[in-house]
Coordinates of C-alpha atoms and ligand atoms in Angstrom, one line a residue:
X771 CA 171.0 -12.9 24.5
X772 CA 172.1 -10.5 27.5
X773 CA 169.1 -9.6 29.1
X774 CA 170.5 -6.0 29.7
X775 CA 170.6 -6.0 25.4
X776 CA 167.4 -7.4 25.2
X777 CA 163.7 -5.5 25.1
X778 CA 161.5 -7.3 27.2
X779 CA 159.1 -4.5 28.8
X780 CA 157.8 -7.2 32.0
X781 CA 154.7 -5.6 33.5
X782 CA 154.7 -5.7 37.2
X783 CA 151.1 -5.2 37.5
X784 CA 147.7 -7.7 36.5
X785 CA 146.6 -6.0 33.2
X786 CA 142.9 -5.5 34.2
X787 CA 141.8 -5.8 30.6
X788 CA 143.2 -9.5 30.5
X789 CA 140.8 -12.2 31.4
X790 CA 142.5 -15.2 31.2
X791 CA 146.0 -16.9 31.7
X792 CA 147.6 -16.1 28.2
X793 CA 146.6 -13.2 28.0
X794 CA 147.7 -12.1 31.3
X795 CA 151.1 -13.0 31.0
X796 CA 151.6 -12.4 27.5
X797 CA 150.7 -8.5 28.4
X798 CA 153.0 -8.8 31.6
X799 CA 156.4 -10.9 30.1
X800 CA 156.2 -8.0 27.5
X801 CA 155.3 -10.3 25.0
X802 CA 152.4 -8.1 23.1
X803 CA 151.4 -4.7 23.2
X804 CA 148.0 -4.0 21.5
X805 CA 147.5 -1.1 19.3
X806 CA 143.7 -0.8 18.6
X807 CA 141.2 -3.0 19.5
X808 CA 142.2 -6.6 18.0
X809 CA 145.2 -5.3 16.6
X810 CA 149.0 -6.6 18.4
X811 CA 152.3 -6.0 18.0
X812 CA 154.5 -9.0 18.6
X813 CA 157.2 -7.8 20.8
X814 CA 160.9 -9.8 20.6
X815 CA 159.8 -12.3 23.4
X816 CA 156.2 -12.9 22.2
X817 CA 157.5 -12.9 18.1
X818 CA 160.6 -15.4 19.0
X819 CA 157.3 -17.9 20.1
X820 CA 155.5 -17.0 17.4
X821 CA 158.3 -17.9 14.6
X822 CA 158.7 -21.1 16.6
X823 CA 156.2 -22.4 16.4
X824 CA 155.9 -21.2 12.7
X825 CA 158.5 -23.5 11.6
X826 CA 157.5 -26.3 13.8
X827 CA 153.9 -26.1 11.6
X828 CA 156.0 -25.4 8.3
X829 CA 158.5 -28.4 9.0
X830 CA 155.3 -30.8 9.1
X831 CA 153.6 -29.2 6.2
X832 CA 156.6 -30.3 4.1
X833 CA 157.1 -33.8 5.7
X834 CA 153.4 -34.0 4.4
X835 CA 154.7 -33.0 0.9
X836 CA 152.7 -29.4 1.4
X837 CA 154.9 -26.8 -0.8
X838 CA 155.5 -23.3 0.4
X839 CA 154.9 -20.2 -1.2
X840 CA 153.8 -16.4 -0.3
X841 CA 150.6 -14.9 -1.5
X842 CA 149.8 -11.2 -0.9
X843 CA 147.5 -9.9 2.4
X844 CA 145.6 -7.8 0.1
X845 CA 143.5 -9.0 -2.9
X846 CA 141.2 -7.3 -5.4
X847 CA 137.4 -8.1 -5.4
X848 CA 136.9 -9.6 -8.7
X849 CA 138.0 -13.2 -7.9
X850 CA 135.5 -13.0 -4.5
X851 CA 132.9 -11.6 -7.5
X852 CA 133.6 -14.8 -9.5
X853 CA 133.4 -17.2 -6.7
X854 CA 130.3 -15.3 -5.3
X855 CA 132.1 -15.1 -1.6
X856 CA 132.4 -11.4 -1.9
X857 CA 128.4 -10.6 -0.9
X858 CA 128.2 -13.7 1.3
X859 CA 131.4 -13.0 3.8
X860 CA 130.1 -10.4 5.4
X861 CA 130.9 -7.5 7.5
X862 CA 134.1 -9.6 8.6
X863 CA 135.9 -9.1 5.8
X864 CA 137.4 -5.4 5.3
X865 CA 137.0 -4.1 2.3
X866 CA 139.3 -0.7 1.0
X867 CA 139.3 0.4 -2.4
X868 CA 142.5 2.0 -4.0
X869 CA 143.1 5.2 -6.0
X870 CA 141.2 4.1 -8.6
X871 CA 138.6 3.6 -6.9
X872 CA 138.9 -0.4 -7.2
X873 CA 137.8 -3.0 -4.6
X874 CA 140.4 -4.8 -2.8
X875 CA 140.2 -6.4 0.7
X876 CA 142.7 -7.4 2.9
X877 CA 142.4 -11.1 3.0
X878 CA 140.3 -13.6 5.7
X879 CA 141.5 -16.4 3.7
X880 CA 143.0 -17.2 0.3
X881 CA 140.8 -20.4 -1.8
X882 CA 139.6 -17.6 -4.3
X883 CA 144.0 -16.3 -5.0
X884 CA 145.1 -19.8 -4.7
X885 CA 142.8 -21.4 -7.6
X886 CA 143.4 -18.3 -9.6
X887 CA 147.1 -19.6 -9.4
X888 CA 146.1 -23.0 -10.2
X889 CA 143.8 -22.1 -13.2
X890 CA 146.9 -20.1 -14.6
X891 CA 149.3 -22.8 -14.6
X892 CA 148.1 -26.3 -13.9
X893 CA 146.6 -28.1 -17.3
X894 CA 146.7 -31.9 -16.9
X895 CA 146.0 -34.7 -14.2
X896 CA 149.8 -35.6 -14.2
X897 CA 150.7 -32.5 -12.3
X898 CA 148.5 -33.4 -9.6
X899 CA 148.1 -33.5 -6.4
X900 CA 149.5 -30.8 -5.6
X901 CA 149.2 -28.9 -1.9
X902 CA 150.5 -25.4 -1.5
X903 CA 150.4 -23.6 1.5
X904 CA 151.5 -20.1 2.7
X905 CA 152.3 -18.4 6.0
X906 CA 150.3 -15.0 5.8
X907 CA 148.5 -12.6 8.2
X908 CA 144.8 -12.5 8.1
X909 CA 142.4 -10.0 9.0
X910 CA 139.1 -10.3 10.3
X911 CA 136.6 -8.0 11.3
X912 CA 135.8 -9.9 14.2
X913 CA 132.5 -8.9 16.0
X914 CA 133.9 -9.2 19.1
X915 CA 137.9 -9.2 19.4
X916 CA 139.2 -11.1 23.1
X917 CA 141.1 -12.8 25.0
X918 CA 144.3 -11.0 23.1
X919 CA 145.6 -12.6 20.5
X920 CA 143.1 -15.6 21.0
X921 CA 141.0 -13.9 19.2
X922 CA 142.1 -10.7 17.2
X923 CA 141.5 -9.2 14.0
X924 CA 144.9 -9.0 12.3
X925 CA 146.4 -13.0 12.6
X926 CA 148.9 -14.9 11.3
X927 CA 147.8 -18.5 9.7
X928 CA 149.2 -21.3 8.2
X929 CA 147.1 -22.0 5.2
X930 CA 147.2 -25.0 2.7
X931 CA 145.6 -25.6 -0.4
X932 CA 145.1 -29.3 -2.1
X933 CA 144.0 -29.9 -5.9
X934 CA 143.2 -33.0 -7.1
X935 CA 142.0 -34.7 -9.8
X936 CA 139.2 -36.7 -8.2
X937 CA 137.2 -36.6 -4.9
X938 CA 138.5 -39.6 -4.3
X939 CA 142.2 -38.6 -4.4
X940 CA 141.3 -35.3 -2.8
X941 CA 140.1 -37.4 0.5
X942 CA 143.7 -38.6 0.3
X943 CA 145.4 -35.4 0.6
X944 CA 142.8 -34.5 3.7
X945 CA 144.2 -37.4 5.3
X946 CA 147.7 -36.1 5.3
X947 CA 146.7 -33.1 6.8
X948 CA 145.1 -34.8 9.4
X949 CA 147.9 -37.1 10.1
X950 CA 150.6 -33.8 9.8
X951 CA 148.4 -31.9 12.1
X952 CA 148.5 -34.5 15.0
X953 CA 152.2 -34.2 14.8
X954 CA 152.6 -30.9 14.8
X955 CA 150.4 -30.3 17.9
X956 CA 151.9 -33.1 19.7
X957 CA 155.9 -31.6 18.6
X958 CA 154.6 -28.3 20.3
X959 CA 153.8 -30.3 23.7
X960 CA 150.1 -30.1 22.7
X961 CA 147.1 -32.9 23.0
X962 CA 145.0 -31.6 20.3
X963 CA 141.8 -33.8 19.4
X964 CA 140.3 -33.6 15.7
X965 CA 136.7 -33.2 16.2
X966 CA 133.3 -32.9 14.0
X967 CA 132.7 -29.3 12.8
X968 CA 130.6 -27.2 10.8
X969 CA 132.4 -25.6 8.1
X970 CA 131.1 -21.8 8.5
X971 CA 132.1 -19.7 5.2
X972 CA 134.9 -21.9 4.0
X973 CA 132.1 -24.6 3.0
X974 CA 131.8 -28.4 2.2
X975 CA 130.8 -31.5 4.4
X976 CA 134.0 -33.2 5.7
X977 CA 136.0 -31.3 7.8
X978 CA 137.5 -31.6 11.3
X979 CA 138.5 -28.9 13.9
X980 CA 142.0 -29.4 16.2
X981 CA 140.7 -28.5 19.6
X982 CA 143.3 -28.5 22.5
X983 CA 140.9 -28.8 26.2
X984 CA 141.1 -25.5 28.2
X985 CA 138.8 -24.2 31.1
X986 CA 139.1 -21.1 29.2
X987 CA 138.0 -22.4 25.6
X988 CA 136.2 -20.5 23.6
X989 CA 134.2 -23.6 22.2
X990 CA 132.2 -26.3 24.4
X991 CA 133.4 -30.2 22.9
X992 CA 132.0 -33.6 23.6
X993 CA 134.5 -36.2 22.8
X994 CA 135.4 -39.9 24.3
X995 CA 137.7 -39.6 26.6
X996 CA 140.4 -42.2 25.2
X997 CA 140.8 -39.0 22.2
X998 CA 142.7 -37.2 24.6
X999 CA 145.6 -39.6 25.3
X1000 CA 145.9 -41.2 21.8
X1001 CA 149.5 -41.6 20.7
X1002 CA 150.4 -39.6 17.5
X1003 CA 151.7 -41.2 14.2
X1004 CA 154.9 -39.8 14.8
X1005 CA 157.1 -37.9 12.2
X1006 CA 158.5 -41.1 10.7
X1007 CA 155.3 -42.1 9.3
X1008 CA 155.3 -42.9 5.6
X1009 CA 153.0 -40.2 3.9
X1010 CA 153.0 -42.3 0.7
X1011 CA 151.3 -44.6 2.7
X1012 CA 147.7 -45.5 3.1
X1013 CA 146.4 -43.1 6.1
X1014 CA 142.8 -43.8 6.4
X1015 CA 143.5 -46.6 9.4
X1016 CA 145.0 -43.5 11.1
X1017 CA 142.1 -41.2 10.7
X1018 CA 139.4 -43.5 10.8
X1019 CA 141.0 -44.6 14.3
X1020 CA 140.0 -41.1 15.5
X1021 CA 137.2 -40.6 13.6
X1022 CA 135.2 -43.3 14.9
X1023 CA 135.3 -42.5 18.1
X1024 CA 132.9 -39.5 19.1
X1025 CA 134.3 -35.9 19.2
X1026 CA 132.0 -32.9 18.4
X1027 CA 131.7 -29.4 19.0
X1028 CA 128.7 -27.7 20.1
X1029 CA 127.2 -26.6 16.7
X1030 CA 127.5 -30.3 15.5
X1031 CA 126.9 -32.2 18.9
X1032 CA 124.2 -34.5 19.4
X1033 CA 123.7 -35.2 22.8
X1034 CA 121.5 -38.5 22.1
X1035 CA 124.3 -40.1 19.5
X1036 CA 127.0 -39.2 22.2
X1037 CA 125.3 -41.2 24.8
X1038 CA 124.7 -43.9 22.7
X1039 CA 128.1 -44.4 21.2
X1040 CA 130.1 -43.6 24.3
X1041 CA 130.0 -45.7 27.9
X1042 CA 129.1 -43.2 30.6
X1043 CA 132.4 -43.1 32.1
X1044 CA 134.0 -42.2 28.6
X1045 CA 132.3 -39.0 28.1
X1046 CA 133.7 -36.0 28.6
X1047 CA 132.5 -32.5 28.1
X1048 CA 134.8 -29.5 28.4
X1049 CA 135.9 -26.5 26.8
X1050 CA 138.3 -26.3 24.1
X1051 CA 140.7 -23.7 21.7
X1052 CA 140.7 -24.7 18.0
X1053 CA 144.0 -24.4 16.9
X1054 CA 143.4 -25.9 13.3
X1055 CA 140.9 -26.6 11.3
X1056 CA 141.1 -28.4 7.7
X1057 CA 138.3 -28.5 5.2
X1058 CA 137.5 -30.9 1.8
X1059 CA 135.0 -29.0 -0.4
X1060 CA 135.4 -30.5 -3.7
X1061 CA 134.6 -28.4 -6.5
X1062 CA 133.2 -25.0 -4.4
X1063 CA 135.7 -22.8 -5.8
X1064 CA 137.4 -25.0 -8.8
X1065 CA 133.7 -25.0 -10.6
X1066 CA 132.8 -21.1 -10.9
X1067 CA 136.1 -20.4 -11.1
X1068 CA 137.1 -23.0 -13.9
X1069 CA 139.9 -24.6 -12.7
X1070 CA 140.2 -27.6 -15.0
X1071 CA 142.8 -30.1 -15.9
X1072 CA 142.8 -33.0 -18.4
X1073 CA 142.6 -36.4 -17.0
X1074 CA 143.8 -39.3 -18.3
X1075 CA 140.2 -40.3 -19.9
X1076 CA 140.8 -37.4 -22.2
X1077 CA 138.1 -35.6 -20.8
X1078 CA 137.9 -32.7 -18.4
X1079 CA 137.7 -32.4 -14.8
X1080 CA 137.3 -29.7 -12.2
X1081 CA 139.7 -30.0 -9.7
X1082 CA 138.2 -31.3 -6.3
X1083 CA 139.8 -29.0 -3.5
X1084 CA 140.9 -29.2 0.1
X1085 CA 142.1 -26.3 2.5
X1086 CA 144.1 -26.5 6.2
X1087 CA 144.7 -23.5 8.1
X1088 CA 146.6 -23.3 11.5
X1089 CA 146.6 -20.3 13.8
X1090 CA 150.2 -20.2 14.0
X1091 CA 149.5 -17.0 16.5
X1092 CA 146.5 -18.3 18.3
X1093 CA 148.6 -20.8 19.0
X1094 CA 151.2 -18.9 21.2
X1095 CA 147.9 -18.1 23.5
X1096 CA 146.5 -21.7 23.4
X1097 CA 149.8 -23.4 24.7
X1098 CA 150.5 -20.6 27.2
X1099 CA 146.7 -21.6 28.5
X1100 CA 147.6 -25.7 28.0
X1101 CA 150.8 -24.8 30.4
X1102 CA 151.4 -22.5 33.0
X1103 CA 151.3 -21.9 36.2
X1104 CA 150.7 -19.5 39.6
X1105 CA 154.2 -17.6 38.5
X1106 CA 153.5 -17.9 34.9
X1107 CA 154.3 -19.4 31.8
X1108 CA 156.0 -22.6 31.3
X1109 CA 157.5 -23.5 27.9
X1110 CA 157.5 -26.4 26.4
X1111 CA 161.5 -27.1 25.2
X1112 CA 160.0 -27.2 21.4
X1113 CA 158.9 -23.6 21.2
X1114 CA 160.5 -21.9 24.3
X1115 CA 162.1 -18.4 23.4
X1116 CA 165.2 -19.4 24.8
X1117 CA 166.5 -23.0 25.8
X1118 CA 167.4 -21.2 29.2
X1119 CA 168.2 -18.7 31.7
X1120 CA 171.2 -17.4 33.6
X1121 CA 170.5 -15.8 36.9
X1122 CA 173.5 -13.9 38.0
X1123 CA 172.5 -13.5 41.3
X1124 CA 175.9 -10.7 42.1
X1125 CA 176.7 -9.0 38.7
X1126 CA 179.9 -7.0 39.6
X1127 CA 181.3 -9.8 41.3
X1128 CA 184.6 -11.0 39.4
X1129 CA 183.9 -14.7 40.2
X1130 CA 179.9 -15.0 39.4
X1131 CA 180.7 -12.8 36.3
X1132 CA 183.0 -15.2 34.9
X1133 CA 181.2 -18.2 35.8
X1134 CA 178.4 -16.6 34.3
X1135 CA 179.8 -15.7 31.2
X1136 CA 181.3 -19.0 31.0
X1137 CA 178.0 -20.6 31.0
X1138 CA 176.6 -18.0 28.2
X1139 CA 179.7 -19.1 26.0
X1140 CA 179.1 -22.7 26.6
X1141 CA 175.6 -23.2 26.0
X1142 CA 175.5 -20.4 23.3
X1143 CA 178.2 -22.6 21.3
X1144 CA 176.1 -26.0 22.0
X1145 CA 173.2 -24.0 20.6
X1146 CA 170.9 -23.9 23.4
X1147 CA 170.1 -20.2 23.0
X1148 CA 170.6 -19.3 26.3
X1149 CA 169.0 -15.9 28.0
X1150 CA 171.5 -14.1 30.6
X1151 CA 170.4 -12.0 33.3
X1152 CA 173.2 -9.8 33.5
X1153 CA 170.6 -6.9 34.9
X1154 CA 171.4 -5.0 38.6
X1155 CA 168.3 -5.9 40.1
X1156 CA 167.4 -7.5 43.6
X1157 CA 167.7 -11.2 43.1
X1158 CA 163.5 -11.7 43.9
X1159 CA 163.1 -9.4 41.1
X1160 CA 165.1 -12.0 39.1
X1161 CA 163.6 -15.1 39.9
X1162 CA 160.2 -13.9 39.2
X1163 CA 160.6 -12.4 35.9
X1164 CA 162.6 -15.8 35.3
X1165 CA 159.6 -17.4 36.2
X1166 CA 157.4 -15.7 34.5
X1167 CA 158.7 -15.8 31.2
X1168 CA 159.1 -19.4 31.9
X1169 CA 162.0 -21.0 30.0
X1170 CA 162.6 -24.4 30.8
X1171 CA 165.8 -24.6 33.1
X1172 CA 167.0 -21.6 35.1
X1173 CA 170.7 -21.8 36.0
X1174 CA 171.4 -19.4 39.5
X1175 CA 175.0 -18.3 40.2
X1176 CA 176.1 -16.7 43.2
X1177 CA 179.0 -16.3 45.5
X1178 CA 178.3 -19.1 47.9
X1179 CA 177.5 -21.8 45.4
X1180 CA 180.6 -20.9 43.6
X1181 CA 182.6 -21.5 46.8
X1182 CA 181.5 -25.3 46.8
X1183 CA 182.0 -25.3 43.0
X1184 CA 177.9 -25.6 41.8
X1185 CA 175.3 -23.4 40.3
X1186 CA 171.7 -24.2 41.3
X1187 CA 169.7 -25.7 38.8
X1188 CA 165.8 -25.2 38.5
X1189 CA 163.7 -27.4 36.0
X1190 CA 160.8 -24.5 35.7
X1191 CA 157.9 -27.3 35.3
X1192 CA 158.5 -29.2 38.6
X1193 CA 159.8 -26.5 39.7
X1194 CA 163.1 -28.7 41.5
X1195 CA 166.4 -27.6 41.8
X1196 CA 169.5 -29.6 41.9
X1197 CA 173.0 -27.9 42.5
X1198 CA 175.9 -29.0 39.7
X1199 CA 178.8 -28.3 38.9
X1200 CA 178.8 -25.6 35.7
X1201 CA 180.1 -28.4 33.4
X1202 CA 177.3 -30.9 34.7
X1203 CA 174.9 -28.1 35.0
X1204 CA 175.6 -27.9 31.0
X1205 CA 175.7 -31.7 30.3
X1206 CA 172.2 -32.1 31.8
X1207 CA 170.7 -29.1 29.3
X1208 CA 172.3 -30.1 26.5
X1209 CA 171.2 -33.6 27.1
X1210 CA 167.7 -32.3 27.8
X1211 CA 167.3 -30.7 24.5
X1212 CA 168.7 -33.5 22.6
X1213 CA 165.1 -35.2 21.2
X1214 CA 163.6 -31.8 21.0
X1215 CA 163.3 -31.2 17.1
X1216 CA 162.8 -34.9 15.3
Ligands
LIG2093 N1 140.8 -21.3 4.7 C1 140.5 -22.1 5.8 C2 141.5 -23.1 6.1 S1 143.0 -22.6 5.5 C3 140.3 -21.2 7.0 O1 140.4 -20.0 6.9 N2 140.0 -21.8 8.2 S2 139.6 -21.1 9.6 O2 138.7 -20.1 9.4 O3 139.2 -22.2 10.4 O4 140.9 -20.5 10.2 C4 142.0 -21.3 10.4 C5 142.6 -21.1 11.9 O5 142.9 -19.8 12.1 C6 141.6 -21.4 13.0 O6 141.6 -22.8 13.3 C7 142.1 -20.6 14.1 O7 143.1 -21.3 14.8 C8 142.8 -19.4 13.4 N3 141.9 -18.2 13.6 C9 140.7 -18.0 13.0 N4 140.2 -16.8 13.3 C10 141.1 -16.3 14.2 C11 141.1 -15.0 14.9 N5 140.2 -14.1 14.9 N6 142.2 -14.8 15.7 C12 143.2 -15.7 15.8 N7 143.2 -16.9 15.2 C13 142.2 -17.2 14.4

């Protein structure tokens, strides 16, 4: 992408409606633009993000066997009136009603559609399991809308659904959701530690939140400390397999937020110097509730006994656009954001530092060509502005590697180099310059 074709409105100023890191620089790399209170539209910089990190997630819900599908934003009361959620959530949920004059809502979450759609079509035990998951906006009437799109009303959410035939076998499906969401946090440069939580309107008694530790967390967590650093399962783990070692390795260790922490168990299970107490972002949360929809809803299937069962449920949501704030506040600096290579916008950026100038022109578009072709995605700053201007929009926006040309590197033959985290520079050649980026990206996506 030329940067002169591109739309990326950068704000010069500190938005003084923007309280913390994320939401700072989202509003000033042009990434957001809010429309009413809670409500955003995802400009090209901020959406690119956004539909990274959306694939990362949906990559790992397939490796976990999840299938994917599209349910509508709005549905009609009745199913909320079966499942008797429609009095109990609340003033968050919006509720419209149509010509007619029927109820619909525009949807905080999907359990009610989703067993509908299982009730309609699934009869016996030899179709299960079965997990089915969607990528859909949300809305919820939040009480109190902040920190951007941290927490907003409209959202957009991974969620995933899991039937099965017995409670038992239900518990195995939560456990490859578990194990999925460790690597999908981890693949988008995230430490995110599953901890104890309540289960608010979804419902049931075993569920974990994914909380990644920020000063600026909405959420106050007491976990061991050894949580933090635990190595992943990786994304050649065998989902067939038997995944309770994994989770009760995590489990066991204590990790609670504040509405289920209990200050005397955490002293007594974890050594004084083990303890830590921070703030944290919940970036997933997955729920087993059994039968709390499948019963008043009656969505049965025939086991093999003959007899039959109410399928014992499971659901997994991700805030795929939360998500975009929380690793924006897990890494960034004094100059802005810095992008981890697995979700970056773009794998680089190309500082023509004389644009006009025959030489740094072609060397310039030479570079575009080169790491365009090797699919690196590169973004080139082919603008007239003062080269200051340049570096600290580059910044800013925070793409991995920045590659400066100008005139007097070009008479030696090198283009600076500038690794945006450690903020180093090494000056290449453009063919080595290219090597080292390619090279760079080459374990990116397992
Ligand atoms: N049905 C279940 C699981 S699919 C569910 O709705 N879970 S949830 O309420 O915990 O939401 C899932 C994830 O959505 C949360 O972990 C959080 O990351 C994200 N989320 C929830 N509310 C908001 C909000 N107001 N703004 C941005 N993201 C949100």
């Amino acid at each position: 992408m030329r940067l002169s074709r591109y739309f990326l409105p950068v704000l010069k100023e500190t938005p003084s409606e923007a309280s913390i890191a994320s939401h700072r620089y989202m509003l000033r790399a042009g990434m957001i633009k809010q429309q009413s209170a809670g409500l955003y539209s995802w400009l090209p910089l901020g959406f690119k993000v956004m539909k990274r990190i959306e694939q990362i997630t949906r990559e790992e819900q397939n490796r976990a066997g999840a299938v994917e599908m599209l349910m509508p934003t709005i549905q009609g009361a009745d199913l909320w009136r079966e499942s008797g959620r429609y009095d109990d959530y609340g003033q968050e949920m919006l509720r419209i009603k149509d010509r007619s004059d029927r109820d619909l809502l525009y949807g905080p979450t999907n359990e009610e559609v989703i067993t509908d759609i299982f009730r309609s079509f699934v009869r016996s035990y030899k179709d299960l399991p079965i997990n089915l998951y969607h990528i859909q906006w949300k809305f919820r009437d939040e009480v109190r809308p902040r920190f951007g799109i941290m927490r907003c009303r409209e959202f957009l959410m991974k969620d995933a659904y899991s039937f099965d035939i017995s409670m038992e076998e239900a518990v195995r499906s939560y456990n490859k959701m578990f194990v999925a969401y460790l690597n999908t946090f981890a693949r988008m440069g995230l430490k995110a530690v599953p901890m104890r939580a309540d289960t608010g309107p979804i419902g049931g008694d075993l569920s974990h939140e994914f909380l990644i530790l920020a000063d600026t967390g909405e959420s106050e967590v007491f976990c061991h400390k050894d949580l933090v650093d635990m190595v992943v399962p990786g994304t050649d783990i065998d989902f067939d397999s038997d995944l309770q070692p994994i989770v009760d390795q995590r489990t066991a260790l204590y990790a609670a937020t504040d509405e289920m922490h209990d200050q005397a168990a955490f002293e007594a299970q974890v050594p004084a110097d083990k303890r830590l107490s921070a703030r944290g972002i919940e970036v997933g949360h997955i729920f087993c509730f059994g039968d709390k929809y499948s019963k008043p809803l009656g969505a049965k299937v025939m086991g093999s006994d003959g007899k039959e069962h109410v399928a014992q449920m499971g659901s997994y949501g991700v805030g795929v656009s939360r998500l975009v704030g929380g690793i924006i506040e897990a890494s960034h600096d004094e100059n802005g954001i810095i992008w981890p290579k697995s979700v970056t916008p773009f794998g680089a950026g190309i500082i023509n530092l004389k644009v006009g100038d025959a030489e740094a022109d072609a060397a310039c578009e030479d570079l575009y060509s080169k790491l365009s072709t090797a699919g690196i995605d590169p973004l080139y700053d082919d603008k007239n502005d003062r080269g200051g201007v340049k570096f600290s929009r580059m910044d800013l926006i925070g793409l991995p590697y920045q590659l400066v040309v100008g005139p007097r590197g070009l008479k030696d033959g090198v283009v600076e180099v500038k690794d945006r985290k450690t903020g180093e520079k090494q000056n290449l050649s453009p063919g080595a310059a290219i090597n080292m980026i390619i090279f760079a990206y080459k374990d990116v996506n397992p």
